[in-house]
PDB file of C-alpha atoms in Angstrom:
ATOM      1  CA  MET A   1     -11.906  14.524  -8.965  1.00 30.00           C
ATOM      2  CA  THR A   2     -15.061  15.243  -8.165  1.00 30.00           C
ATOM      3  CA  GLU A   3     -16.664  15.287  -4.869  1.00 33.00           C
ATOM      4  CA  THR A   4     -18.405  11.765  -5.722  1.00 31.00           C
ATOM      5  CA  LYS A   5     -15.556   9.666  -6.701  1.00 34.00           C
ATOM      6  CA  ARG A   6     -13.400  11.175  -3.415  1.00 37.00           C
ATOM      7  CA  SER A   7     -16.276   8.615  -1.558  1.00 41.00           C
ATOM      8  CA  THR A   8     -15.895   5.521  -3.724  1.00 58.00           C
ATOM      9  CA  ALA A   9     -13.715   3.696  -4.426  1.00 69.00           C
ATOM     10  CA  ALA A  10     -10.595   4.753  -6.739  1.00 77.00           C
ATOM     11  CA  GLY A  11      -9.505   3.025  -9.928  1.00 86.00           C
ATOM     12  CA  VAL A  12      -5.496   3.367 -11.047  1.00 92.00           C
ATOM     13  CA  LYS A  13      -4.607   3.171 -14.529  1.00 93.00           C
ATOM     14  CA  ILE A  14      -1.201   3.697 -15.604  1.00 94.00           C
ATOM     15  CA  THR A  15       0.192   3.652 -18.519  1.00 95.00           C
ATOM     16  CA  ASP A  16       3.910   3.797 -20.269  1.00 95.00           C
ATOM     17  CA  LEU A  17       5.661   4.073 -16.384  1.00 95.00           C
ATOM     18  CA  SER A  18       9.336   4.819 -16.573  1.00 94.00           C
ATOM     19  CA  LYS A  19      12.343   5.993 -13.434  1.00 95.00           C
ATOM     20  CA  SER A  20      15.539   6.271 -13.790  1.00 93.00           C
ATOM     21  CA  TYR A  21      17.888   7.228 -11.257  1.00 91.00           C
ATOM     22  CA  GLY A  22      20.462   8.881 -13.471  1.00 90.00           C
ATOM     23  CA  PRO A  23      21.505   6.266 -16.246  1.00 91.00           C
ATOM     24  CA  VAL A  24      19.660   3.543 -14.137  1.00 91.00           C
ATOM     25  CA  GLU A  25      16.573   2.670 -15.677  1.00 92.00           C
ATOM     26  CA  VAL A  26      13.910   1.298 -12.263  1.00 94.00           C
ATOM     27  CA  LEU A  27      10.955   1.301 -13.949  1.00 95.00           C
ATOM     28  CA  LYS A  28      10.549   0.786 -17.638  1.00 93.00           C
ATOM     29  CA  ALA A  29       7.040   1.313 -19.144  1.00 92.00           C
ATOM     30  CA  ILE A  30       4.761   0.283 -16.998  1.00 94.00           C
ATOM     31  CA  ASN A  31       0.843  -0.680 -17.883  1.00 95.00           C
ATOM     32  CA  LEU A  32      -1.526  -1.597 -15.251  1.00 94.00           C
ATOM     33  CA  GLU A  33      -4.399  -1.082 -14.213  1.00 93.00           C
ATOM     34  CA  VAL A  34      -6.107  -1.219 -10.577  1.00 93.00           C
ATOM     35  CA  LYS A  35     -10.506  -1.997 -10.839  1.00 92.00           C
ATOM     36  CA  PRO A  36     -12.117  -0.084  -8.047  1.00 91.00           C
ATOM     37  CA  GLY A  37     -12.232  -2.067  -5.134  1.00 91.00           C
ATOM     38  CA  GLU A  38     -10.224  -4.348  -6.435  1.00 93.00           C
ATOM     39  CA  VAL A  39      -6.790  -5.736  -4.260  1.00 94.00           C
ATOM     40  CA  VAL A  40      -3.605  -6.365  -6.747  1.00 95.00           C
ATOM     41  CA  CYS A  41      -0.512  -7.801  -5.287  1.00 95.00           C
ATOM     42  CA  LEU A  42       2.771  -7.029  -6.446  1.00 96.00           C
ATOM     43  CA  ILE A  43       5.459  -9.475  -5.688  1.00 95.00           C
ATOM     44  CA  GLY A  44       9.298 -10.040  -7.024  1.00 94.00           C
ATOM     45  CA  PRO A  45      12.185  -9.752  -5.244  1.00 92.00           C
ATOM     46  CA  SER A  46      14.367  -7.098  -4.511  1.00 89.00           C
ATOM     47  CA  GLY A  47      15.326  -4.202  -6.541  1.00 88.00           C
ATOM     48  CA  SER A  48      12.708  -5.087  -9.079  1.00 91.00           C
ATOM     49  CA  GLY A  49      10.447  -1.955  -8.654  1.00 92.00           C
ATOM     50  CA  LYS A  50       8.004  -2.423  -6.888  1.00 94.00           C
ATOM     51  CA  SER A  51       7.944  -0.121  -3.883  1.00 93.00           C
ATOM     52  CA  THR A  52       9.142   2.259  -6.847  1.00 94.00           C
ATOM     53  CA  LEU A  53       6.085   1.579  -8.093  1.00 95.00           C
ATOM     54  CA  LEU A  54       3.916   2.469  -5.772  1.00 93.00           C
ATOM     55  CA  ARG A  55       5.599   5.598  -4.615  1.00 92.00           C
ATOM     56  CA  CYS A  56       4.453   6.961  -7.989  1.00 93.00           C
ATOM     57  CA  VAL A  57       1.490   6.395  -7.543  1.00 92.00           C
ATOM     58  CA  ASN A  58       1.394   9.452  -5.049  1.00 88.00           C
ATOM     59  CA  LEU A  59       4.368  10.981  -6.684  1.00 88.00           C
ATOM     60  CA  LEU A  60       6.578  10.141  -3.286  1.00 90.00           C
ATOM     61  CA  GLU A  61       8.508   9.789  -6.267  1.00 91.00           C
ATOM     62  CA  GLN A  62       8.545  11.986  -9.327  1.00 91.00           C
ATOM     63  CA  PRO A  63       8.326   9.682 -12.566  1.00 92.00           C
ATOM     64  CA  ASN A  64       9.960  10.064 -15.814  1.00 92.00           C
ATOM     65  CA  GLY A  65       7.448   9.007 -18.638  1.00 93.00           C
ATOM     66  CA  GLY A  66       4.024   8.047 -18.836  1.00 93.00           C
ATOM     67  CA  SER A  67       1.268   9.393 -16.839  1.00 93.00           C
ATOM     68  CA  ILE A  68      -0.974   7.801 -14.271  1.00 93.00           C
ATOM     69  CA  ASP A  69      -4.962   8.781 -13.117  1.00 90.00           C
ATOM     70  CA  VAL A  70      -6.323   7.464 -10.238  1.00 88.00           C
ATOM     71  CA  GLY A  71     -10.049   7.555 -10.230  1.00 80.00           C
ATOM     72  CA  GLY A  72      -9.522   9.994 -13.407  1.00 78.00           C
ATOM     73  CA  TYR A  73      -7.676  12.539 -11.833  1.00 81.00           C
ATOM     74  CA  ASN A  74      -4.692  12.376 -14.188  1.00 87.00           C
ATOM     75  CA  VAL A  75      -2.100  12.950 -10.675  1.00 86.00           C
ATOM     76  CA  THR A  76       1.363  12.771 -13.205  1.00 88.00           C
ATOM     77  CA  ASP A  77       0.097  16.168 -15.237  1.00 86.00           C
ATOM     78  CA  PRO A  78       2.368  18.920 -14.424  1.00 85.00           C
ATOM     79  CA  ASP A  79       0.039  21.599 -13.062  1.00 84.00           C
ATOM     80  CA  VAL A  80      -1.068  18.943 -10.369  1.00 81.00           C
ATOM     81  CA  ASP A  81      -1.587  20.356  -6.567  1.00 81.00           C
ATOM     82  CA  VAL A  82      -0.008  17.501  -5.055  1.00 79.00           C
ATOM     83  CA  ASP A  83      -1.212  18.475  -1.145  1.00 78.00           C
ATOM     84  CA  GLN A  84      -4.954  17.745  -3.016  1.00 77.00           C
ATOM     85  CA  MET A  85      -4.029  14.266  -4.745  1.00 78.00           C
ATOM     86  CA  ARG A  86      -2.077  12.483  -1.817  1.00 78.00           C
ATOM     87  CA  ARG A  87      -5.415  13.922   0.320  1.00 79.00           C
ATOM     88  CA  HIS A  88      -6.831  11.046  -1.219  1.00 82.00           C
ATOM     89  CA  VAL A  89      -4.155   8.050  -1.312  1.00 89.00           C
ATOM     90  CA  GLY A  90      -3.560   6.960   1.977  1.00 91.00           C
ATOM     91  CA  MET A  91       0.198   4.715   1.436  1.00 91.00           C
ATOM     92  CA  VAL A  92       1.008   2.258   5.255  1.00 92.00           C
ATOM     93  CA  PHE A  93       5.306   2.315   4.851  1.00 89.00           C
ATOM     94  CA  GLN A  94       7.310  -0.881   6.431  1.00 85.00           C
ATOM     95  CA  GLN A  95       8.236   1.412   9.014  1.00 85.00           C
ATOM     96  CA  PHE A  96       5.068   2.652  10.739  1.00 85.00           C
ATOM     97  CA  ASN A  97       5.793   7.030  10.803  1.00 87.00           C
ATOM     98  CA  LEU A  98       4.228   7.554  14.017  1.00 93.00           C
ATOM     99  CA  PHE A  99       4.794  10.907  15.895  1.00 94.00           C
ATOM    100  CA  PRO A 100       6.340   9.591  19.492  1.00 94.00           C
ATOM    101  CA  HIS A 101       5.474  12.268  21.076  1.00 96.00           C
ATOM    102  CA  LEU A 102       1.890  12.436  20.087  1.00 96.00           C
ATOM    103  CA  THR A 103      -1.099   9.581  21.698  1.00 96.00           C
ATOM    104  CA  VAL A 104      -2.433   7.546  19.313  1.00 97.00           C
ATOM    105  CA  LEU A 105      -5.848   9.328  19.074  1.00 97.00           C
ATOM    106  CA  GLN A 106      -2.928  12.707  18.217  1.00 96.00           C
ATOM    107  CA  ASN A 107      -1.486  10.849  15.825  1.00 96.00           C
ATOM    108  CA  CYS A 108      -4.887   9.639  13.993  1.00 96.00           C
ATOM    109  CA  THR A 109      -6.684  13.654  13.923  1.00 96.00           C
ATOM    110  CA  VAL A 110      -3.315  15.813  13.026  1.00 94.00           C
ATOM    111  CA  ALA A 111      -3.562  15.066   9.474  1.00 91.00           C
ATOM    112  CA  GLN A 112      -7.331  15.264  10.161  1.00 92.00           C
ATOM    113  CA  GLN A 113      -6.909  18.885  11.287  1.00 92.00           C
ATOM    114  CA  LYS A 114      -4.572  20.104   8.832  1.00 89.00           C
ATOM    115  CA  VAL A 115      -5.380  19.207   6.024  1.00 87.00           C
ATOM    116  CA  LEU A 116      -8.476  18.508   5.653  1.00 88.00           C
ATOM    117  CA  LYS A 117      -8.880  21.775   8.208  1.00 90.00           C
ATOM    118  CA  ARG A 118     -11.673  19.476  10.338  1.00 92.00           C
ATOM    119  CA  GLY A 119     -12.218  20.385  13.568  1.00 95.00           C
ATOM    120  CA  ARG A 120     -10.709  18.862  16.423  1.00 95.00           C
ATOM    121  CA  ALA A 121     -13.894  16.501  18.466  1.00 95.00           C
ATOM    122  CA  GLU A 122     -14.624  15.543  14.620  1.00 96.00           C
ATOM    123  CA  ALA A 123     -11.383  14.069  14.200  1.00 95.00           C
ATOM    124  CA  GLU A 124     -11.557  12.362  17.174  1.00 95.00           C
ATOM    125  CA  LYS A 125     -14.738  11.095  16.691  1.00 96.00           C
ATOM    126  CA  VAL A 126     -13.192   9.903  12.854  1.00 96.00           C
ATOM    127  CA  ALA A 127     -10.429   8.829  14.768  1.00 96.00           C
ATOM    128  CA  GLN A 128     -11.511   6.690  17.033  1.00 96.00           C
ATOM    129  CA  ALA A 129     -14.285   5.092  14.895  1.00 96.00           C
ATOM    130  CA  ASN A 130     -10.466   3.911  12.673  1.00 95.00           C
ATOM    131  CA  LEU A 131      -9.091   2.678  16.177  1.00 96.00           C
ATOM    132  CA  GLU A 132     -12.122   0.665  16.332  1.00 94.00           C
ATOM    133  CA  LYS A 133     -12.066  -0.873  13.126  1.00 92.00           C
ATOM    134  CA  VAL A 134      -8.484  -2.439  13.620  1.00 93.00           C
ATOM    135  CA  GLY A 135      -9.358  -3.362  16.871  1.00 93.00           C
ATOM    136  CA  LEU A 136      -7.250  -0.872  19.140  1.00 94.00           C
ATOM    137  CA  GLY A 137     -10.399   1.854  20.525  1.00 94.00           C
ATOM    138  CA  THR A 138      -8.727   1.022  23.955  1.00 95.00           C
ATOM    139  CA  PHE A 139      -5.528   2.316  22.999  1.00 96.00           C
ATOM    140  CA  ALA A 140      -6.470   5.505  21.946  1.00 95.00           C
ATOM    141  CA  SER A 141      -3.953   7.566  24.733  1.00 95.00           C
ATOM    142  CA  ARG A 142      -1.367   5.873  25.057  1.00 96.00           C
ATOM    143  CA  TYR A 143       1.822   6.666  22.954  1.00 96.00           C
ATOM    144  CA  PRO A 144       4.111   4.771  19.640  1.00 95.00           C
ATOM    145  CA  ASP A 145       6.232   3.047  22.468  1.00 93.00           C
ATOM    146  CA  GLN A 146       3.744   1.927  24.516  1.00 95.00           C
ATOM    147  CA  LEU A 147       2.608  -1.030  21.173  1.00 94.00           C
ATOM    148  CA  SER A 148       4.327  -3.429  20.173  1.00 91.00           C
ATOM    149  CA  GLY A 149       4.851  -3.416  16.051  1.00 90.00           C
ATOM    150  CA  GLY A 150       1.819  -4.691  14.796  1.00 91.00           C
ATOM    151  CA  GLN A 151       0.173  -2.024  16.814  1.00 93.00           C
ATOM    152  CA  GLN A 152       2.144   0.384  15.130  1.00 93.00           C
ATOM    153  CA  GLN A 153       1.173  -0.607  11.620  1.00 92.00           C
ATOM    154  CA  ARG A 154      -2.144  -1.230  12.886  1.00 94.00           C
ATOM    155  CA  VAL A 155      -2.412   2.545  14.222  1.00 95.00           C
ATOM    156  CA  ALA A 156      -0.626   4.532  11.125  1.00 94.00           C
ATOM    157  CA  ILE A 157      -3.336   2.030   9.034  1.00 95.00           C
ATOM    158  CA  ALA A 158      -5.795   3.662  11.169  1.00 95.00           C
ATOM    159  CA  ARG A 159      -4.271   7.098  10.544  1.00 95.00           C
ATOM    160  CA  ALA A 160      -4.433   6.406   6.976  1.00 94.00           C
ATOM    161  CA  LEU A 161      -7.908   5.922   6.868  1.00 94.00           C
ATOM    162  CA  SER A 162      -9.163   8.977   9.122  1.00 94.00           C
ATOM    163  CA  MET A 163      -8.405  10.825   5.754  1.00 92.00           C
ATOM    164  CA  ASP A 164     -10.809   8.803   3.730  1.00 90.00           C
ATOM    165  CA  PRO A 165      -9.061   7.598   1.204  1.00 92.00           C
ATOM    166  CA  ASN A 166     -10.347   6.135  -1.815  1.00 89.00           C
ATOM    167  CA  LEU A 167      -7.671   4.347  -2.299  1.00 92.00           C
ATOM    168  CA  MET A 168      -5.375   2.685  -0.685  1.00 94.00           C
ATOM    169  CA  LEU A 169      -1.373   1.783  -1.042  1.00 95.00           C
ATOM    170  CA  PHE A 170       0.987  -0.982   1.248  1.00 95.00           C
ATOM    171  CA  ASP A 171       4.845  -0.939   0.807  1.00 93.00           C
ATOM    172  CA  GLU A 172       6.169  -3.544   2.630  1.00 91.00           C
ATOM    173  CA  PRO A 173       3.488  -3.972   5.592  1.00 90.00           C
ATOM    174  CA  THR A 174       4.605  -6.682   7.234  1.00 89.00           C
ATOM    175  CA  SER A 175       8.653  -6.762   6.705  1.00 87.00           C
ATOM    176  CA  ALA A 176       9.282  -4.929   9.905  1.00 83.00           C
ATOM    177  CA  LEU A 177       7.442  -7.013  11.926  1.00 87.00           C
ATOM    178  CA  ASP A 178       8.143  -9.933  14.416  1.00 85.00           C
ATOM    179  CA  PRO A 179       5.921 -13.058  12.204  1.00 83.00           C
ATOM    180  CA  GLU A 180       3.926 -13.362  15.720  1.00 81.00           C
ATOM    181  CA  THR A 181       2.632 -10.269  15.024  1.00 85.00           C
ATOM    182  CA  VAL A 182       2.262 -10.186  11.207  1.00 88.00           C
ATOM    183  CA  GLY A 183      -1.409 -11.942  11.300  1.00 88.00           C
ATOM    184  CA  GLU A 184      -3.056  -9.552  13.039  1.00 88.00           C
ATOM    185  CA  VAL A 185      -1.601  -6.841  10.401  1.00 90.00           C
ATOM    186  CA  LEU A 186      -2.856  -9.199   7.602  1.00 91.00           C
ATOM    187  CA  SER A 187      -5.996  -9.093   9.445  1.00 90.00           C
ATOM    188  CA  ILE A 188      -7.661  -5.637   8.960  1.00 92.00           C
ATOM    189  CA  MET A 189      -5.851  -5.492   5.602  1.00 92.00           C
ATOM    190  CA  ARG A 190      -8.333  -8.241   4.475  1.00 91.00           C
ATOM    191  CA  ASN A 191     -11.037  -6.971   6.195  1.00 91.00           C
ATOM    192  CA  LEU A 192     -11.378  -3.478   4.455  1.00 92.00           C
ATOM    193  CA  ALA A 193     -10.558  -6.124   0.679  1.00 90.00           C
ATOM    194  CA  ARG A 194     -13.840  -7.575   2.086  1.00 90.00           C
ATOM    195  CA  ASP A 195     -15.403  -4.176   2.587  1.00 90.00           C
ATOM    196  CA  GLY A 196     -14.295  -2.525  -1.262  1.00 90.00           C
ATOM    197  CA  MET A 197     -11.368  -1.130  -1.001  1.00 93.00           C
ATOM    198  CA  THR A 198      -8.835  -0.119  -3.845  1.00 93.00           C
ATOM    199  CA  MET A 199      -5.671  -1.827  -2.209  1.00 94.00           C
ATOM    200  CA  LEU A 200      -1.712  -2.225  -4.362  1.00 95.00           C
ATOM    201  CA  VAL A 201      -0.322  -4.158  -1.893  1.00 95.00           C
ATOM    202  CA  VAL A 202       4.048  -4.428  -2.259  1.00 95.00           C
ATOM    203  CA  THR A 203       4.276  -8.126  -0.170  1.00 93.00           C
ATOM    204  CA  HIS A 204       6.983 -10.621   0.280  1.00 90.00           C
ATOM    205  CA  GLU A 205       2.638 -12.832   2.340  1.00 89.00           C
ATOM    206  CA  MET A 206       2.149 -14.866  -0.716  1.00 91.00           C
ATOM    207  CA  ALA A 207      -0.459 -16.360   1.594  1.00 89.00           C
ATOM    208  CA  PHE A 208      -1.831 -13.151   2.158  1.00 90.00           C
ATOM    209  CA  ALA A 209      -1.606 -12.828  -1.699  1.00 92.00           C
ATOM    210  CA  ARG A 210      -2.761 -15.878  -2.732  1.00 90.00           C
ATOM    211  CA  ASP A 211      -5.742 -15.676  -0.624  1.00 90.00           C
ATOM    212  CA  VAL A 212      -7.228 -11.912  -1.417  1.00 91.00           C
ATOM    213  CA  ALA A 213      -6.024 -10.631  -4.731  1.00 93.00           C
ATOM    214  CA  ASP A 214      -8.152 -10.067  -7.374  1.00 94.00           C
ATOM    215  CA  ARG A 215      -5.127 -10.165  -8.979  1.00 94.00           C
ATOM    216  CA  VAL A 216      -1.161 -10.540  -9.129  1.00 96.00           C
ATOM    217  CA  VAL A 217       1.575  -8.795 -10.503  1.00 96.00           C
ATOM    218  CA  PHE A 218       4.781 -10.035 -10.783  1.00 96.00           C
ATOM    219  CA  MET A 219       7.639  -7.711 -11.652  1.00 95.00           C
ATOM    220  CA  ASP A 220      11.405  -7.855 -11.781  1.00 94.00           C
ATOM    221  CA  GLY A 221      14.424  -5.305 -13.351  1.00 92.00           C
ATOM    222  CA  GLY A 222      11.241  -3.279 -13.605  1.00 94.00           C
ATOM    223  CA  VAL A 223       9.254  -4.917 -15.867  1.00 94.00           C
ATOM    224  CA  VAL A 224       6.116  -6.567 -15.389  1.00 95.00           C
ATOM    225  CA  VAL A 225       6.842  -9.902 -16.282  1.00 95.00           C
ATOM    226  CA  GLU A 226       3.377 -11.985 -15.190  1.00 95.00           C
ATOM    227  CA  GLU A 227       0.290 -11.700 -14.077  1.00 95.00           C
ATOM    228  CA  GLY A 228      -3.484 -12.680 -13.324  1.00 95.00           C
ATOM    229  CA  THR A 229      -5.193 -14.017 -11.146  1.00 93.00           C
ATOM    230  CA  SER A 230      -3.446 -15.864  -7.312  1.00 92.00           C
ATOM    231  CA  GLU A 231      -3.962 -18.808  -8.766  1.00 92.00           C
ATOM    232  CA  GLU A 232      -2.569 -18.483 -12.677  1.00 94.00           C
ATOM    233  CA  VAL A 233      -0.002 -16.729 -11.160  1.00 94.00           C
ATOM    234  CA  ILE A 234       1.053 -18.005  -8.106  1.00 93.00           C
ATOM    235  CA  GLY A 235      -0.727 -21.081  -8.428  1.00 91.00           C
ATOM    236  CA  ASN A 236       0.661 -22.086 -12.290  1.00 91.00           C
ATOM    237  CA  PRO A 237       2.909 -19.752 -13.359  1.00 93.00           C
ATOM    238  CA  GLN A 238       3.886 -19.654 -17.276  1.00 93.00           C
ATOM    239  CA  GLN A 239       7.484 -17.707 -17.327  1.00 94.00           C
ATOM    240  CA  PRO A 240      10.505 -18.656 -15.857  1.00 93.00           C
ATOM    241  CA  ARG A 241      11.295 -15.718 -13.805  1.00 94.00           C
ATOM    242  CA  THR A 242       7.956 -16.410 -12.160  1.00 94.00           C
ATOM    243  CA  GLN A 243       8.500 -20.188 -11.337  1.00 93.00           C
ATOM    244  CA  ASP A 244      12.164 -19.492 -10.423  1.00 93.00           C
ATOM    245  CA  PHE A 245      11.251 -16.877  -7.342  1.00 93.00           C
ATOM    246  CA  LEU A 246       8.188 -18.444  -6.258  1.00 92.00           C
ATOM    247  CA  LYS A 247       9.922 -21.698  -6.394  1.00 90.00           C
ATOM    248  CA  ARG A 248      11.940 -19.502  -3.500  1.00 88.00           C
ATOM    249  CA  VAL A 249       9.970 -18.131  -2.355  1.00 86.00           C
ATOM    250  CA  LEU A 250       7.801 -20.984  -1.642  1.00 80.00           C
ATOM    251  CA  ASP A 251      10.707 -23.332  -0.145  1.00 72.00           C
ATOM    252  CA  PRO A 252      13.710 -21.636   1.068  1.00 61.00           C
ATOM    253  CA  THR A 253      15.393 -24.612   1.051  1.00 59.00           C
ATOM    254  CA  HIS A 254      15.103 -24.981  -2.628  1.00 52.00           C
ATOM    255  CA  VAL A 255      18.832 -24.858  -4.561  1.00 53.00           C
ATOM    256  CA  ASP A 256      19.178 -24.988  -8.143  1.00 52.00           C
ATOM    257  CA  VAL A 257      22.098 -27.856  -8.905  1.00 45.00           C
ATOM    258  CA  GLU A 258      23.878 -27.142 -12.519  1.00 42.00           C
TER     259      GLU A 258
END
């Protein structure tokens, strides 16, 4: 990946990706492309392979077959420098994974100093700017246990942004939050999308997917069942499995009667 590519949004191209755990095939020849600056939301039932797909993109899970290209950089090459690759791919998890003994500012500087070899002053400047971006500029000296869940997740986003990623991966970033704090995290993600960040998002927030995603991908059973614009997939799904899933998600009281 050249320095020019590192400083801009990076696209993702996934080709014939497969992943198994023993005899259980979790991903079956997945083909998916995310263009630079595009927001793609992965939706589907639990166990459909969404999170595994996301974790394969930054090699938290090692694929069994296929290839993944991020910004022209083959991350599945056997000789790939994993640490080098991850410098440019930010990831936000369901759990916030903040260091409890470090302040908010320190949580956002430690990786910069260790991985990017930035000096303390520069790292703190970058971290402070990203904390301002997520609305937590005055919280720099607090510790994680002094924050709400939504605030902790916003710190996690600021921490990821402080590494200057050109791709952001979000794995159900609001699933561990109280309903009243979900909106503040989704608002930050909307702003990132507006700024042109390439984003691959696993989410159960259909309103977010409908409003923000350039494309929505419905997965089930380890395969891509349907993909298209949010209007197409959420507003007018063509596949019975997609239709049934959305009925259940959009109307939790819906029950099929034989």
